[in-house]
Coordinates of C-alpha atoms and ligand atoms in Angstrom, one line a residue:
M1160 CA 60.6 -28.1 -4.3
S1161 CA 58.8 -31.3 -4.3
A1162 CA 54.9 -31.3 -5.6
T1163 CA 53.3 -31.9 -1.9
V1164 CA 54.9 -29.2 -0.8
Q1165 CA 54.6 -26.9 -3.3
S1166 CA 50.7 -27.9 -2.5
M1167 CA 50.9 -27.7 0.7
T1168 CA 51.9 -23.8 -0.1
A1169 CA 49.2 -22.9 -2.4
N1170 CA 47.0 -24.2 0.1
A1171 CA 48.3 -21.9 3.5
A1172 CA 48.1 -19.0 0.9
E1173 CA 44.4 -20.0 0.1
A1174 CA 43.6 -20.9 4.1
E1175 CA 45.0 -16.9 4.6
R1176 CA 43.3 -15.5 1.8
E1177 CA 39.7 -13.8 2.7
L1178 CA 36.7 -15.3 1.3
T1179 CA 33.3 -14.2 1.2
D1180 CA 30.0 -16.0 -0.1
G1181 CA 26.4 -16.0 -1.1
F1182 CA 24.9 -15.1 2.2
N1183 CA 27.3 -12.9 3.0
L1184 CA 27.5 -10.6 -0.6
I1185 CA 24.3 -10.6 -0.4
I1186 CA 23.5 -9.0 3.4
D1187 CA 26.4 -6.4 2.0
A1188 CA 25.0 -5.5 -1.2
L1189 CA 21.5 -4.8 0.7
K1190 CA 22.9 -2.9 3.2
L1191 CA 24.9 -1.2 1.0
N1192 CA 22.2 0.3 -0.6
G1193 CA 20.2 1.2 2.5
L1194 CA 18.0 -1.3 2.5
N1195 CA 17.5 -2.2 6.4
T1196 CA 14.8 -4.3 6.8
I1197 CA 13.9 -7.4 5.9
Y1198 CA 9.7 -8.7 6.1
G1199 CA 9.6 -12.7 6.0
V1200 CA 9.1 -16.2 6.8
P1201 CA 11.9 -18.2 7.2
G1202 CA 12.7 -22.0 6.1
I1203 CA 14.6 -23.6 3.8
P1204 CA 17.4 -22.3 2.5
I1205 CA 16.7 -19.2 3.7
T1206 CA 16.5 -19.6 7.3
D1207 CA 20.4 -18.7 8.6
F1208 CA 20.1 -16.4 5.7
G1209 CA 18.4 -14.4 8.3
R1210 CA 20.0 -15.0 11.5
M1211 CA 23.5 -14.0 9.7
A1212 CA 21.2 -10.6 8.0
Q1213 CA 20.0 -10.5 11.8
A1214 CA 23.3 -10.8 13.0
A1215 CA 24.8 -7.9 10.6
G1216 CA 22.5 -5.0 11.9
I1217 CA 19.3 -5.7 9.4
R1218 CA 15.9 -5.4 11.0
V1219 CA 15.1 -9.2 10.1
L1220 CA 11.3 -9.5 10.9
S1221 CA 9.6 -12.9 11.1
F1222 CA 5.8 -13.1 9.8
R1223 CA 3.1 -16.2 10.5
H1224 CA 2.6 -16.1 6.8
E1225 CA 4.4 -14.7 3.5
Q1226 CA 1.6 -12.6 2.5
N1227 CA 1.5 -10.6 5.3
A1228 CA 5.5 -9.8 5.1
G1229 CA 4.4 -8.7 1.0
Y1230 CA 2.2 -6.4 2.4
A1231 CA 4.5 -5.1 4.7
A1232 CA 7.4 -4.7 2.7
S1233 CA 4.8 -3.1 -0.9
I1234 CA 3.7 -0.5 2.4
A1235 CA 7.2 -0.1 3.3
G1236 CA 7.8 0.9 0.1
F1237 CA 5.1 3.0 -0.7
L1238 CA 6.0 4.6 2.7
T1239 CA 10.2 5.3 2.2
K1240 CA 10.4 5.4 -1.8
K1241 CA 12.8 2.8 -0.9
P1242 CA 12.2 -0.7 -2.3
G1243 CA 10.9 -3.1 0.5
V1244 CA 12.0 -6.1 0.9
C1245 CA 10.4 -9.8 1.2
L1246 CA 12.0 -13.1 1.8
T1247 CA 10.3 -15.9 1.3
V1248 CA 11.3 -19.7 1.0
S1249 CA 10.7 -21.5 -1.9
A1250 CA 7.7 -22.7 -4.1
P1251 CA 4.4 -22.3 -1.2
G1252 CA 6.4 -19.3 0.5
F1253 CA 7.1 -17.8 -2.9
L1254 CA 3.5 -18.4 -4.6
N1255 CA 2.4 -17.0 -0.7
G1256 CA 4.8 -14.0 -1.2
L1257 CA 3.1 -13.9 -5.0
T1258 CA 0.2 -11.9 -4.7
A1259 CA 1.6 -9.4 -2.4
L1260 CA 4.1 -8.9 -4.7
A1261 CA 1.2 -8.7 -7.4
H1262 CA 0.0 -5.8 -5.4
A1263 CA 2.5 -3.9 -5.5
T1264 CA 2.8 -4.0 -9.0
T1265 CA -0.7 -2.8 -9.6
N1266 CA -0.7 -0.1 -7.1
C1267 CA 3.1 0.7 -8.3
F1268 CA 4.9 0.4 -4.9
P1269 CA 8.8 -0.8 -5.1
M1270 CA 8.2 -4.0 -3.8
I1271 CA 11.5 -7.1 -4.2
L1272 CA 10.2 -9.9 -3.2
I1273 CA 13.6 -12.5 -2.6
S1274 CA 12.8 -16.2 -2.4
G1275 CA 15.4 -19.4 -2.3
S1276 CA 14.8 -21.5 -4.8
S1277 CA 15.3 -25.0 -5.5
E1278 CA 18.4 -26.2 -8.0
R1279 CA 18.5 -24.7 -11.4
E1280 CA 19.5 -28.4 -13.5
I1281 CA 16.8 -30.4 -11.2
V1282 CA 13.7 -28.1 -11.7
D1283 CA 14.9 -27.7 -15.8
L1284 CA 14.9 -31.6 -16.0
Q1285 CA 11.6 -31.3 -13.5
Q1286 CA 12.9 -34.6 -11.9
G1287 CA 11.1 -34.2 -8.3
D1288 CA 13.5 -31.3 -5.8
Y1289 CA 12.3 -30.8 -2.4
E1290 CA 9.3 -27.5 -3.1
E1291 CA 10.6 -27.6 -7.0
M1292 CA 9.0 -24.6 -8.8
D1293 CA 10.2 -22.7 -12.2
Q1294 CA 9.6 -20.2 -10.0
L1295 CA 11.0 -17.0 -11.8
A1296 CA 8.5 -18.1 -14.2
I1297 CA 6.0 -18.2 -13.1
A1298 CA 6.5 -14.2 -11.4
K1299 CA 7.9 -13.1 -14.2
P1300 CA 3.6 -12.0 -15.6
L1301 CA 2.9 -10.6 -12.3
C1302 CA 5.4 -8.4 -11.3
K1303 CA 7.4 -5.5 -13.4
A1304 CA 10.9 -7.9 -13.5
A1305 CA 12.4 -10.5 -12.4
F1306 CA 15.5 -11.7 -12.2
R1307 CA 17.8 -14.9 -11.2
V1308 CA 21.1 -14.9 -10.0
L1309 CA 23.5 -18.4 -10.5
H1310 CA 26.4 -16.8 -9.1
A1311 CA 28.0 -15.4 -6.1
Q1312 CA 29.3 -12.3 -9.0
D1313 CA 26.4 -11.5 -10.1
I1314 CA 24.6 -10.9 -6.6
G1315 CA 25.7 -7.2 -6.5
I1316 CA 24.2 -6.7 -10.4
G1317 CA 21.6 -8.7 -9.9
L1318 CA 20.5 -6.7 -6.8
A1319 CA 21.0 -3.3 -8.8
R1320 CA 18.8 -4.5 -11.5
A1321 CA 16.5 -5.0 -8.8
I1322 CA 16.6 -2.2 -6.8
R1323 CA 16.4 0.4 -10.4
A1324 CA 13.9 -1.8 -12.1
A1325 CA 11.4 -1.5 -8.4
V1326 CA 11.8 2.3 -8.1
S1327 CA 12.2 4.0 -11.4
G1328 CA 9.9 5.3 -13.9
R1329 CA 6.6 4.2 -12.6
P1330 CA 7.3 1.8 -9.4
G1331 CA 6.4 -1.7 -9.3
G1332 CA 7.2 -5.2 -7.9
V1333 CA 10.4 -7.3 -8.9
Y1334 CA 11.4 -10.7 -7.9
L1335 CA 15.0 -11.6 -7.3
D1336 CA 15.2 -15.2 -7.6
L1337 CA 18.3 -16.8 -5.3
P1338 CA 18.6 -21.1 -6.1
A1339 CA 19.9 -22.8 -2.4
K1340 CA 23.1 -23.0 -3.9
L1341 CA 23.8 -19.4 -4.4
F1342 CA 24.1 -19.4 -0.6
G1343 CA 27.0 -21.1 0.2
Q1344 CA 28.8 -20.7 -2.6
V1345 CA 32.2 -18.4 -1.9
M1346 CA 34.7 -16.3 -3.7
D1347 CA 37.3 -13.8 -2.5
A1348 CA 36.1 -11.5 -0.8
E1349 CA 38.0 -8.6 -1.8
A1350 CA 36.4 -9.2 -5.3
G1351 CA 33.5 -9.9 -3.8
K1352 CA 33.7 -6.0 -2.1
K1353 CA 34.5 -4.9 -5.9
S1354 CA 31.6 -7.0 -7.8
L1355 CA 28.4 -5.1 -4.7
V1356 CA 27.0 -2.0 -6.2
N1357 CA 26.1 0.9 -5.2
V1358 CA 22.9 2.0 -7.0
I1359 CA 23.1 5.9 -7.9
D1360 CA 20.1 7.8 -8.7
A1361 CA 17.9 4.8 -8.8
A1362 CA 14.9 7.3 -9.7
P1363 CA 16.0 9.6 -11.6
A1364 CA 13.9 12.6 -12.1
Q1365 CA 12.1 12.9 -14.9
I1366 CA 11.4 16.5 -16.6
P1367 CA 8.6 16.7 -18.3
A1368 CA 8.8 18.9 -21.9
P1369 CA 8.1 22.4 -21.6
E1370 CA 5.5 22.0 -24.3
S1371 CA 3.3 19.3 -22.6
I1372 CA 3.4 22.0 -19.1
K1373 CA 2.5 24.5 -21.6
R1374 CA -0.3 22.7 -23.0
A1375 CA -1.7 21.8 -19.6
L1376 CA -1.8 25.2 -18.5
D1377 CA -3.4 26.7 -21.9
V1378 CA -5.8 24.1 -21.5
L1379 CA -6.1 25.0 -17.3
K1380 CA -6.9 28.9 -18.2
S1381 CA -9.8 28.4 -20.2
A1382 CA -11.5 26.0 -17.3
K1383 CA -14.5 27.7 -16.5
K1384 CA -15.5 24.9 -13.3
P1385 CA -11.6 23.4 -12.8
L1386 CA -10.7 20.2 -10.7
I1387 CA -7.6 18.7 -9.3
I1388 CA -7.4 14.9 -8.5
L1389 CA -4.6 13.9 -6.3
G1390 CA -3.6 10.3 -6.1
K1391 CA -1.7 7.7 -4.6
G1392 CA 1.4 8.6 -7.0
A1393 CA 1.2 12.2 -5.9
A1394 CA 1.3 11.3 -2.4
Y1395 CA 4.2 8.5 -3.0
A1396 CA 6.2 11.3 -4.7
Q1397 CA 6.4 13.2 -1.5
A1398 CA 6.7 16.6 -3.4
D1399 CA 4.5 18.0 -1.1
D1400 CA 5.1 21.2 -0.5
A1401 CA 4.8 22.3 -4.2
I1402 CA 1.9 20.2 -4.5
R1403 CA 0.0 22.4 -1.7
Q1404 CA 0.8 25.2 -3.6
L1405 CA 0.2 24.4 -7.3
V1406 CA -3.5 23.9 -5.6
E1407 CA -3.2 27.3 -3.2
K1408 CA -1.8 29.0 -6.1
S1409 CA -4.3 28.2 -8.5
G1410 CA -7.4 28.2 -6.3
I1411 CA -8.4 25.2 -7.5
P1412 CA -10.9 23.0 -5.7
F1413 CA -8.9 19.3 -5.3
L1414 CA -10.4 15.6 -4.6
P1415 CA -7.8 13.4 -3.1
M1416 CA -8.1 9.3 -3.8
S1417 CA -8.2 7.5 -0.3
M1418 CA -4.6 7.0 -0.3
A1419 CA -3.7 10.7 -1.1
K1420 CA -6.5 11.9 1.8
G1421 CA -4.6 14.3 4.1
L1422 CA -1.9 15.4 1.1
L1423 CA -4.4 18.9 2.5
P1424 CA -5.8 18.1 5.0
D1425 CA -9.4 17.4 4.4
T1426 CA -10.5 19.9 6.6
H1427 CA -8.5 22.7 3.3
P1428 CA -11.0 25.1 2.3
L1429 CA -10.6 23.8 -1.3
C1430 CA -11.1 20.3 -0.4
A1431 CA -14.2 19.1 -2.7
G1432 CA -13.6 15.2 -0.7
A1433 CA -17.1 15.6 0.6
A1434 CA -18.8 16.9 -2.2
R1435 CA -16.9 13.7 -5.1
S1436 CA -20.6 14.2 -6.7
T1437 CA -20.4 16.9 -7.5
V1438 CA -17.5 18.2 -8.8
L1439 CA -17.8 15.2 -10.8
K1440 CA -20.1 15.6 -12.6
D1441 CA -19.9 19.6 -13.1
S1442 CA -16.4 20.2 -13.7
D1443 CA -15.0 21.1 -16.9
V1444 CA -11.6 20.8 -16.8
V1445 CA -10.0 17.8 -14.7
M1446 CA -5.9 17.2 -13.6
L1447 CA -5.2 14.4 -13.1
I1448 CA -2.0 13.9 -10.0
G1449 CA -1.1 10.4 -9.8
A1450 CA -4.3 9.4 -10.3
R1451 CA -4.9 6.3 -13.0
L1452 CA -8.8 6.7 -14.9
N1453 CA -8.9 3.1 -13.8
W1454 CA -12.3 1.6 -11.9
L1455 CA -12.0 3.8 -9.4
L1456 CA -12.9 7.2 -11.1
S1457 CA -15.8 5.1 -13.2
H1458 CA -12.8 5.1 -16.3
G1459 CA -13.4 9.1 -16.6
K1460 CA -17.1 8.3 -18.3
G1461 CA -20.6 7.7 -17.8
K1462 CA -23.2 8.9 -15.1
S1463 CA -20.9 9.9 -12.2
W1464 CA -19.4 12.1 -15.0
G1465 CA -22.2 13.5 -15.9
N1466 CA -23.2 15.3 -19.4
A1467 CA -21.0 17.9 -19.8
P1468 CA -18.5 17.9 -21.6
K1469 CA -14.8 17.8 -20.2
K1470 CA -11.3 17.9 -20.9
F1471 CA -9.0 15.7 -18.5
I1472 CA -5.4 16.9 -18.1
Q1473 CA -2.5 14.0 -16.8
I1474 CA 0.5 14.2 -15.0
D1475 CA 2.2 10.9 -14.9
I1476 CA 5.5 9.9 -15.0
E1477 CA 4.0 6.4 -16.7
P1478 CA 3.4 7.3 -20.5
K1479 CA 1.3 4.8 -21.6
E1480 CA -1.1 5.7 -19.1
M1481 CA -2.1 8.3 -21.6
D1482 CA -5.5 7.9 -23.2
S1483 CA -5.9 4.3 -21.2
N1484 CA -9.4 5.2 -21.1
V1485 CA -10.8 8.8 -21.8
E1486 CA -8.9 11.1 -24.6
I1487 CA -6.0 13.3 -22.3
V1488 CA -5.7 16.6 -24.2
A1489 CA -3.0 17.6 -22.5
P1490 CA -0.5 14.3 -21.3
V1491 CA 2.3 15.9 -18.7
V1492 CA 4.7 13.2 -18.5
G1493 CA 7.2 12.9 -15.8
D1494 CA 7.7 12.9 -12.0
I1495 CA 5.3 14.4 -9.8
G1496 CA 7.6 16.8 -8.5
S1497 CA 9.2 17.7 -11.3
C1498 CA 5.8 18.3 -13.2
V1499 CA 4.2 20.4 -10.4
S1500 CA 7.3 23.0 -9.7
A1501 CA 7.5 23.2 -13.7
L1502 CA 3.5 24.1 -13.8
L1503 CA 4.2 26.0 -10.9
T1504 CA 6.4 28.0 -12.4
G1505 CA 5.0 28.8 -16.0
M1506 CA 2.0 29.7 -13.4
G1507 CA 3.6 33.1 -13.1
S1508 CA 2.8 35.4 -10.7
N1509 CA -1.0 36.9 -11.7
W1510 CA -2.8 33.7 -12.5
A1511 CA -6.0 33.9 -12.3
T1512 CA -7.8 31.5 -9.7
P1513 CA -11.4 30.1 -10.4
S1514 CA -14.4 32.7 -10.4
S1515 CA -16.0 32.3 -6.9
D1516 CA -19.5 31.0 -8.6
W1517 CA -17.4 27.9 -8.9
T1518 CA -15.4 27.2 -5.9
G1519 CA -18.6 29.1 -4.0
A1520 CA -20.9 26.2 -5.2
V1521 CA -18.2 23.9 -4.2
A1522 CA -17.9 24.7 -0.8
K1523 CA -21.5 25.1 -0.3
K1524 CA -22.0 21.7 -1.5
R1525 CA -19.3 20.7 0.6
E1526 CA -20.8 22.0 4.3
E1527 CA -24.2 20.3 3.8
N1528 CA -23.0 17.2 3.3
V1529 CA -21.2 17.2 6.1
A1530 CA -23.6 19.0 8.2
K1531 CA -25.9 16.3 7.1
M1532 CA -23.7 13.6 8.6
A1533 CA -22.9 15.0 11.6
P1534 CA -25.8 14.5 13.7
R1535 CA -25.2 10.4 12.9
L1536 CA -21.8 11.1 14.3
M1537 CA -22.3 12.0 17.3
N1538 CA -25.1 8.9 18.6
N1539 CA -24.1 6.6 21.5
N1540 CA -26.0 3.6 20.8
S1541 CA -25.2 0.4 21.8
P1542 CA -24.7 -2.3 20.0
M1543 CA -22.8 0.4 17.7
D1544 CA -23.7 1.6 14.0
Y1545 CA -20.8 2.5 11.8
H1546 CA -21.8 6.2 12.3
G1547 CA -21.4 6.1 15.9
A1548 CA -18.4 3.8 16.3
L1549 CA -16.4 6.0 13.1
G1550 CA -17.7 9.7 15.1
V1551 CA -14.7 9.0 18.0
L1552 CA -13.0 7.3 15.3
R1553 CA -12.4 10.9 13.4
T1554 CA -12.0 12.7 16.8
I1555 CA -9.7 10.5 17.6
I1556 CA -7.3 10.8 14.4
K1557 CA -8.2 14.5 14.8
E1558 CA -6.6 14.6 17.7
R1559 CA -3.7 12.6 16.8
P1560 CA -3.2 13.2 12.8
D1561 CA 0.6 11.7 12.4
A1562 CA -1.2 8.5 13.7
I1563 CA -1.0 6.5 10.9
L1564 CA -4.5 4.7 10.1
V1565 CA -4.3 1.3 8.7
N1566 CA -7.9 0.8 6.7
E1567 CA -9.5 -2.4 5.5
G1568 CA -13.1 -4.0 5.1
A1569 CA -16.2 -3.1 2.8
N1570 CA -18.9 -1.2 5.4
T1571 CA -15.6 -0.3 7.2
L1572 CA -13.4 0.5 4.3
D1573 CA -16.4 3.3 2.8
L1574 CA -17.6 4.5 5.5
A1575 CA -13.6 5.8 7.2
R1576 CA -12.4 6.7 4.1
G1577 CA -15.8 9.4 3.9
I1578 CA -15.8 10.1 7.9
I1579 CA -12.4 10.2 8.9
D1580 CA -10.4 13.5 8.0
M1581 CA -6.7 13.3 7.0
Y1582 CA -4.8 16.2 7.7
Q1583 CA -0.9 14.4 7.1
P1584 CA 0.5 12.8 4.3
R1585 CA 0.8 9.5 3.9
K1586 CA -1.3 8.8 7.1
R1587 CA -3.8 6.6 5.2
I1588 CA -3.4 3.4 3.9
D1589 CA -5.7 0.8 2.3
V1590 CA -7.0 -1.7 0.3
G1591 CA -5.8 0.3 -3.2
T1592 CA -5.9 -0.6 -6.6
W1593 CA -7.2 -4.2 -6.0
G1594 CA -10.1 -2.8 -3.6
I1595 CA -8.3 -6.7 -1.5
M1596 CA -8.7 -7.5 2.3
G1597 CA -5.8 -8.9 4.2
I1598 CA -3.6 -5.7 4.0
G1599 CA -4.2 -4.7 7.5
M1600 CA -1.6 -6.4 9.4
G1601 CA 0.8 -6.3 7.6
Y1602 CA 0.7 -2.9 6.7
S1603 CA 0.1 -2.3 10.5
I1604 CA 3.1 -4.2 11.1
A1605 CA 5.1 -2.5 8.2
A1606 CA 3.8 1.4 9.4
A1607 CA 5.0 1.2 12.9
I1608 CA 8.5 -0.2 12.3
E1609 CA 9.1 2.4 8.4
T1610 CA 7.5 5.5 10.3
G1611 CA 8.1 4.7 14.1
K1612 CA 4.6 6.6 14.6
P1613 CA 1.8 4.5 16.3
V1614 CA -0.7 3.2 14.1
L1615 CA -4.4 2.7 14.2
A1616 CA -5.6 -0.5 12.5
I1617 CA -9.9 0.0 11.7
E1618 CA -10.2 -3.5 10.3
G1619 CA -13.6 -5.5 9.0
D1620 CA -14.4 -8.4 11.1
S1621 CA -14.1 -10.3 7.6
A1622 CA -10.8 -8.4 6.1
F1623 CA -9.2 -9.2 10.0
G1624 CA -9.6 -12.5 9.3
F1625 CA -7.3 -12.2 6.1
S1626 CA -4.1 -11.6 8.3
G1627 CA -5.0 -12.2 11.9
M1628 CA -2.5 -14.6 13.1
E1629 CA -0.1 -11.5 12.2
V1630 CA -1.5 -10.0 16.0
E1631 CA 1.0 -12.2 17.6
T1632 CA 3.5 -10.8 15.1
I1633 CA 2.6 -7.5 16.9
C1634 CA 3.0 -9.0 20.3
R1635 CA 6.1 -10.5 19.5
Y1636 CA 7.6 -6.9 18.4
K1637 CA 6.3 -4.7 20.8
L1638 CA 4.5 -2.7 18.1
P1639 CA 2.7 0.6 18.7
V1640 CA -0.6 -0.9 17.5
C1641 CA -4.6 -0.6 18.1
I1642 CA -6.8 -2.2 16.2
V1643 CA -10.2 -1.8 15.9
I1644 CA -13.0 -4.5 14.5
F1645 CA -15.8 -3.2 13.9
N1646 CA -17.6 -7.0 14.3
N1647 CA -21.0 -7.1 12.9
D1648 CA -21.0 -11.4 13.3
G1649 CA -19.6 -11.4 9.6
I1650 CA -19.1 -10.6 5.5
Y1651 CA -21.4 -7.0 5.2
R1652 CA -23.9 -8.4 8.0
G1653 CA -24.2 -11.0 10.0
T1654 CA -27.7 -11.6 9.5
D1655 CA -28.1 -13.8 6.5
V1656 CA -29.9 -16.9 6.9
N1657 CA -29.6 -20.8 4.7
K1658 CA -32.8 -21.1 4.6
A1659 CA -32.2 -24.5 2.7
G1660 CA -30.1 -26.3 5.9
S1661 CA -28.5 -26.3 9.3
D1662 CA -25.4 -24.9 7.2
P1663 CA -24.4 -20.7 8.9
A1664 CA -25.4 -18.9 5.5
P1665 CA -22.0 -17.6 3.9
T1666 CA -21.5 -14.5 5.0
V1667 CA -22.0 -14.9 8.5
F1668 CA -19.6 -15.9 11.0
V1669 CA -19.7 -17.2 14.9
K1670 CA -21.8 -15.0 16.7
G1671 CA -20.5 -12.3 19.5
A1672 CA -17.0 -13.5 18.4
R1673 CA -14.4 -11.9 21.2
Y1674 CA -11.9 -10.9 18.9
D1675 CA -10.3 -9.3 21.5
R1676 CA -9.4 -12.5 23.4
M1677 CA -7.2 -13.4 20.2
M1678 CA -5.2 -10.7 21.7
E1679 CA -5.0 -11.7 25.5
A1680 CA -3.5 -14.9 24.3
F1681 CA -0.2 -13.3 22.8
G1682 CA 0.6 -11.1 25.8
G1683 CA -1.8 -8.4 24.0
V1684 CA -4.4 -6.0 25.3
G1685 CA -7.7 -6.9 24.4
V1686 CA -11.1 -5.4 24.8
S1687 CA -14.5 -5.6 24.5
A1688 CA -16.0 -1.7 23.9
T1689 CA -19.7 -2.4 23.5
S1690 CA -20.9 1.8 22.9
P1691 CA -19.0 4.4 21.1
D1692 CA -18.0 5.7 24.5
E1693 CA -15.8 2.8 25.3
L1694 CA -14.3 2.3 22.2
K1695 CA -12.9 6.1 22.6
R1696 CA -11.8 5.3 25.9
A1697 CA -10.5 2.1 25.2
V1698 CA -8.6 4.1 21.8
N1699 CA -7.0 6.7 23.9
A1700 CA -5.7 4.1 26.3
A1701 CA -4.1 2.1 23.7
M1702 CA -2.6 5.2 21.8
D1703 CA -0.9 7.0 24.9
S1704 CA 0.7 3.0 26.1
G1705 CA 1.6 2.5 22.6
K1706 CA 1.0 -1.1 23.7
P1707 CA -0.5 -3.7 21.2
T1708 CA -4.0 -3.6 21.5
L1709 CA -7.2 -4.7 19.7
I1710 CA -10.5 -3.7 20.4
N1711 CA -13.6 -5.8 19.5
A1712 CA -15.9 -3.1 18.9
V1713 CA -19.3 -4.9 18.8
L1714 CA -21.5 -3.7 15.6
D1715 CA -25.3 -4.3 16.0
P1716 CA -25.4 -7.1 12.9
A1717 CA -28.0 -5.5 10.9
A1718 CA -25.9 -2.6 10.3
G1719 CA -24.4 -2.7 6.9
S1720 CA -24.7 -3.3 3.4
E1721 CA -23.8 -5.7 1.0
S1722 CA -20.4 -5.2 -0.5
G1723 CA -20.5 -1.8 1.1
R1724 CA -20.7 1.1 -1.9
I1725 CA -19.9 -1.3 -4.7
G1726 CA -23.0 -4.3 -4.2
N1727 CA -23.5 -2.5 -8.0
L1728 CA -20.4 -4.9 -9.6
N1729 CA -22.4 -8.2 -8.0
P1730 CA -23.6 -10.3 -10.8
Q1731 CA -27.4 -10.8 -10.8
S1732 CA -29.0 -14.2 -11.5
A1733 CA -31.8 -13.8 -13.7
L1734 CA -33.5 -16.6 -11.9
K1735 CA -32.4 -16.3 -8.2
K1736 CA -35.5 -17.3 -6.5
K1737 CA -36.9 -14.9 -3.8
Ligands
ADP2427 P1 -5.0 6.5 -6.7 O1 -5.4 4.6 -6.6 O2 -5.4 7.3 -5.6 O3 -5.9 7.2 -7.9 P2 -3.4 5.2 -8.7 O4 -2.1 3.8 -8.5 O5 -4.5 5.1 -9.6 O6 -3.9 6.2 -7.9 O7 -2.7 6.3 -9.7 C1 -1.0 6.5 -9.3 C2 -0.4 7.3 -10.8 O8 0.8 7.6 -10.1 C3 0.0 5.9 -11.4 O9 -0.5 6.3 -12.3 C4 1.5 6.0 -11.6 O10 2.3 5.8 -12.8 C5 2.0 7.1 -10.6 N1 3.2 7.6 -10.2 C6 3.4 6.9 -9.2 N2 4.6 7.8 -8.6 C7 4.6 8.9 -9.7 C8 5.6 9.5 -9.5 N3 6.9 9.5 -8.6 N4 5.6 10.8 -10.7 C9 4.8 10.5 -11.2 N5 3.7 9.7 -11.6 C10 3.8 9.2 -10.6
MG2428 MG1 -18.4 -7.5 9.3

């Protein structure tokens, strides 16, 4: 055989050999691991990837801004215990997504941010590539783990590492850097298939040490005024039955943190939500389950915790969390499902519930506070105040307990959290650990996609602005999302006046803005509601129809206080002119 004929035969064999490439391997790897939804924004170098993923049966949701896609992915992780996937372009797209990745990490939500990036050899020599940026280095300090894949044959391992890092132990955000060249890299299909990894037991159970369970039960037994605090880690764990049993068998009042509301219904006889200050002050033993003693709990000390000595038991998957703010006398390290089951077993069959002096005092305080609030929730004022508007939304959630409530704002957040009772686990999703604005539309979209349930987003007018353009996304995908904007013409309030010139004051917006018309621009339903009655009718219609709806709820511009309930966090100038 001549050399020419020989090479022609080799080429024919090569042509017959089935090939795959980076695009396909990433898609196959995602699907193999049950990651069937991508939240993102297309662009160079991932535009074709999105199309191909969609053609391959992955649900690809295109957003208008990466931050909102990232928030969607983060809450998808919280709701499903699988990493939410966000896909962005390089440099600016990556940076936009990064806020959400850091948010996922801070909130302990599993998420993978996948960003296309520029070519290493150009980036590393800083030769000015298209959207040049050393993304991996920038992502590292802001997430739980960060990986880069350079070769098609490493895609399987790269994704496996990302999945494990996101969901095992304390969940968090993971960054996966995919340089543009990787997508087009070709390899033998059979070898490619073999290189993929089906991640087995990505978040293995972490069984607590028996001594730690015994120690915790001993402390609990010694308590006269015990309290259980449930955090969003407890909601995330999906150990709902075990947690309910623990509360009911122990007979201990429980205080749900914002996103743990509904784990047991807020109307449960042991719920201390409406007696928060009393239980924090007067309890003697506090058992934290998936809740951190961070700023949201005044770091476990100070005025709100009262003067009586207190002992803390903490259940958490992260050993380093213990003693982070105050001494934890009984750390229980493990996953919440395993820890709570072990506690239940250890309690045996004749556990003594706390004295009725304590539970009775808590119940009494709760009833007093609920009764005090009740008449304010029934007003039909126009323009509305917060209580009138929230009173009707409270009833709507009571009648539709499987709806997902998204909530952000300052006063809109603080008041809705207290007023609206939740009845089912993981139905309330909100600003989380940082108390950030901007999660609204991303969370709403992911909640609708991941759960198939109707979504009610209760939004401050300022908070809504951070993700408002995604109403187009909601209309485009025809999602059953009803957005209610508490429109008081500004941040905190709409009444500030600039005394030094003609510009508006920094905290006010256009007066009488009609957010409902934004929705109409995209074919959704827009309603302006000026009284609680009108609001109620509009929300019920939206929830019945499942049509994307935005209700502009006209509030009194004077309603609202500075920074809601956390005005104390604002520094004050001693020199400020009155
Ligand atoms: P909240 O803000 O509702 O109080 P945090 O976000 O402060 O809740 O706390 C959640 C805690 O739950 C974190 O410390 C995290 O490590 C822990 N956590 C998350 N998932 C699990 C799990 N499956 N098992 C045990 N702990 C968990
Ligand atoms: Mg406002």
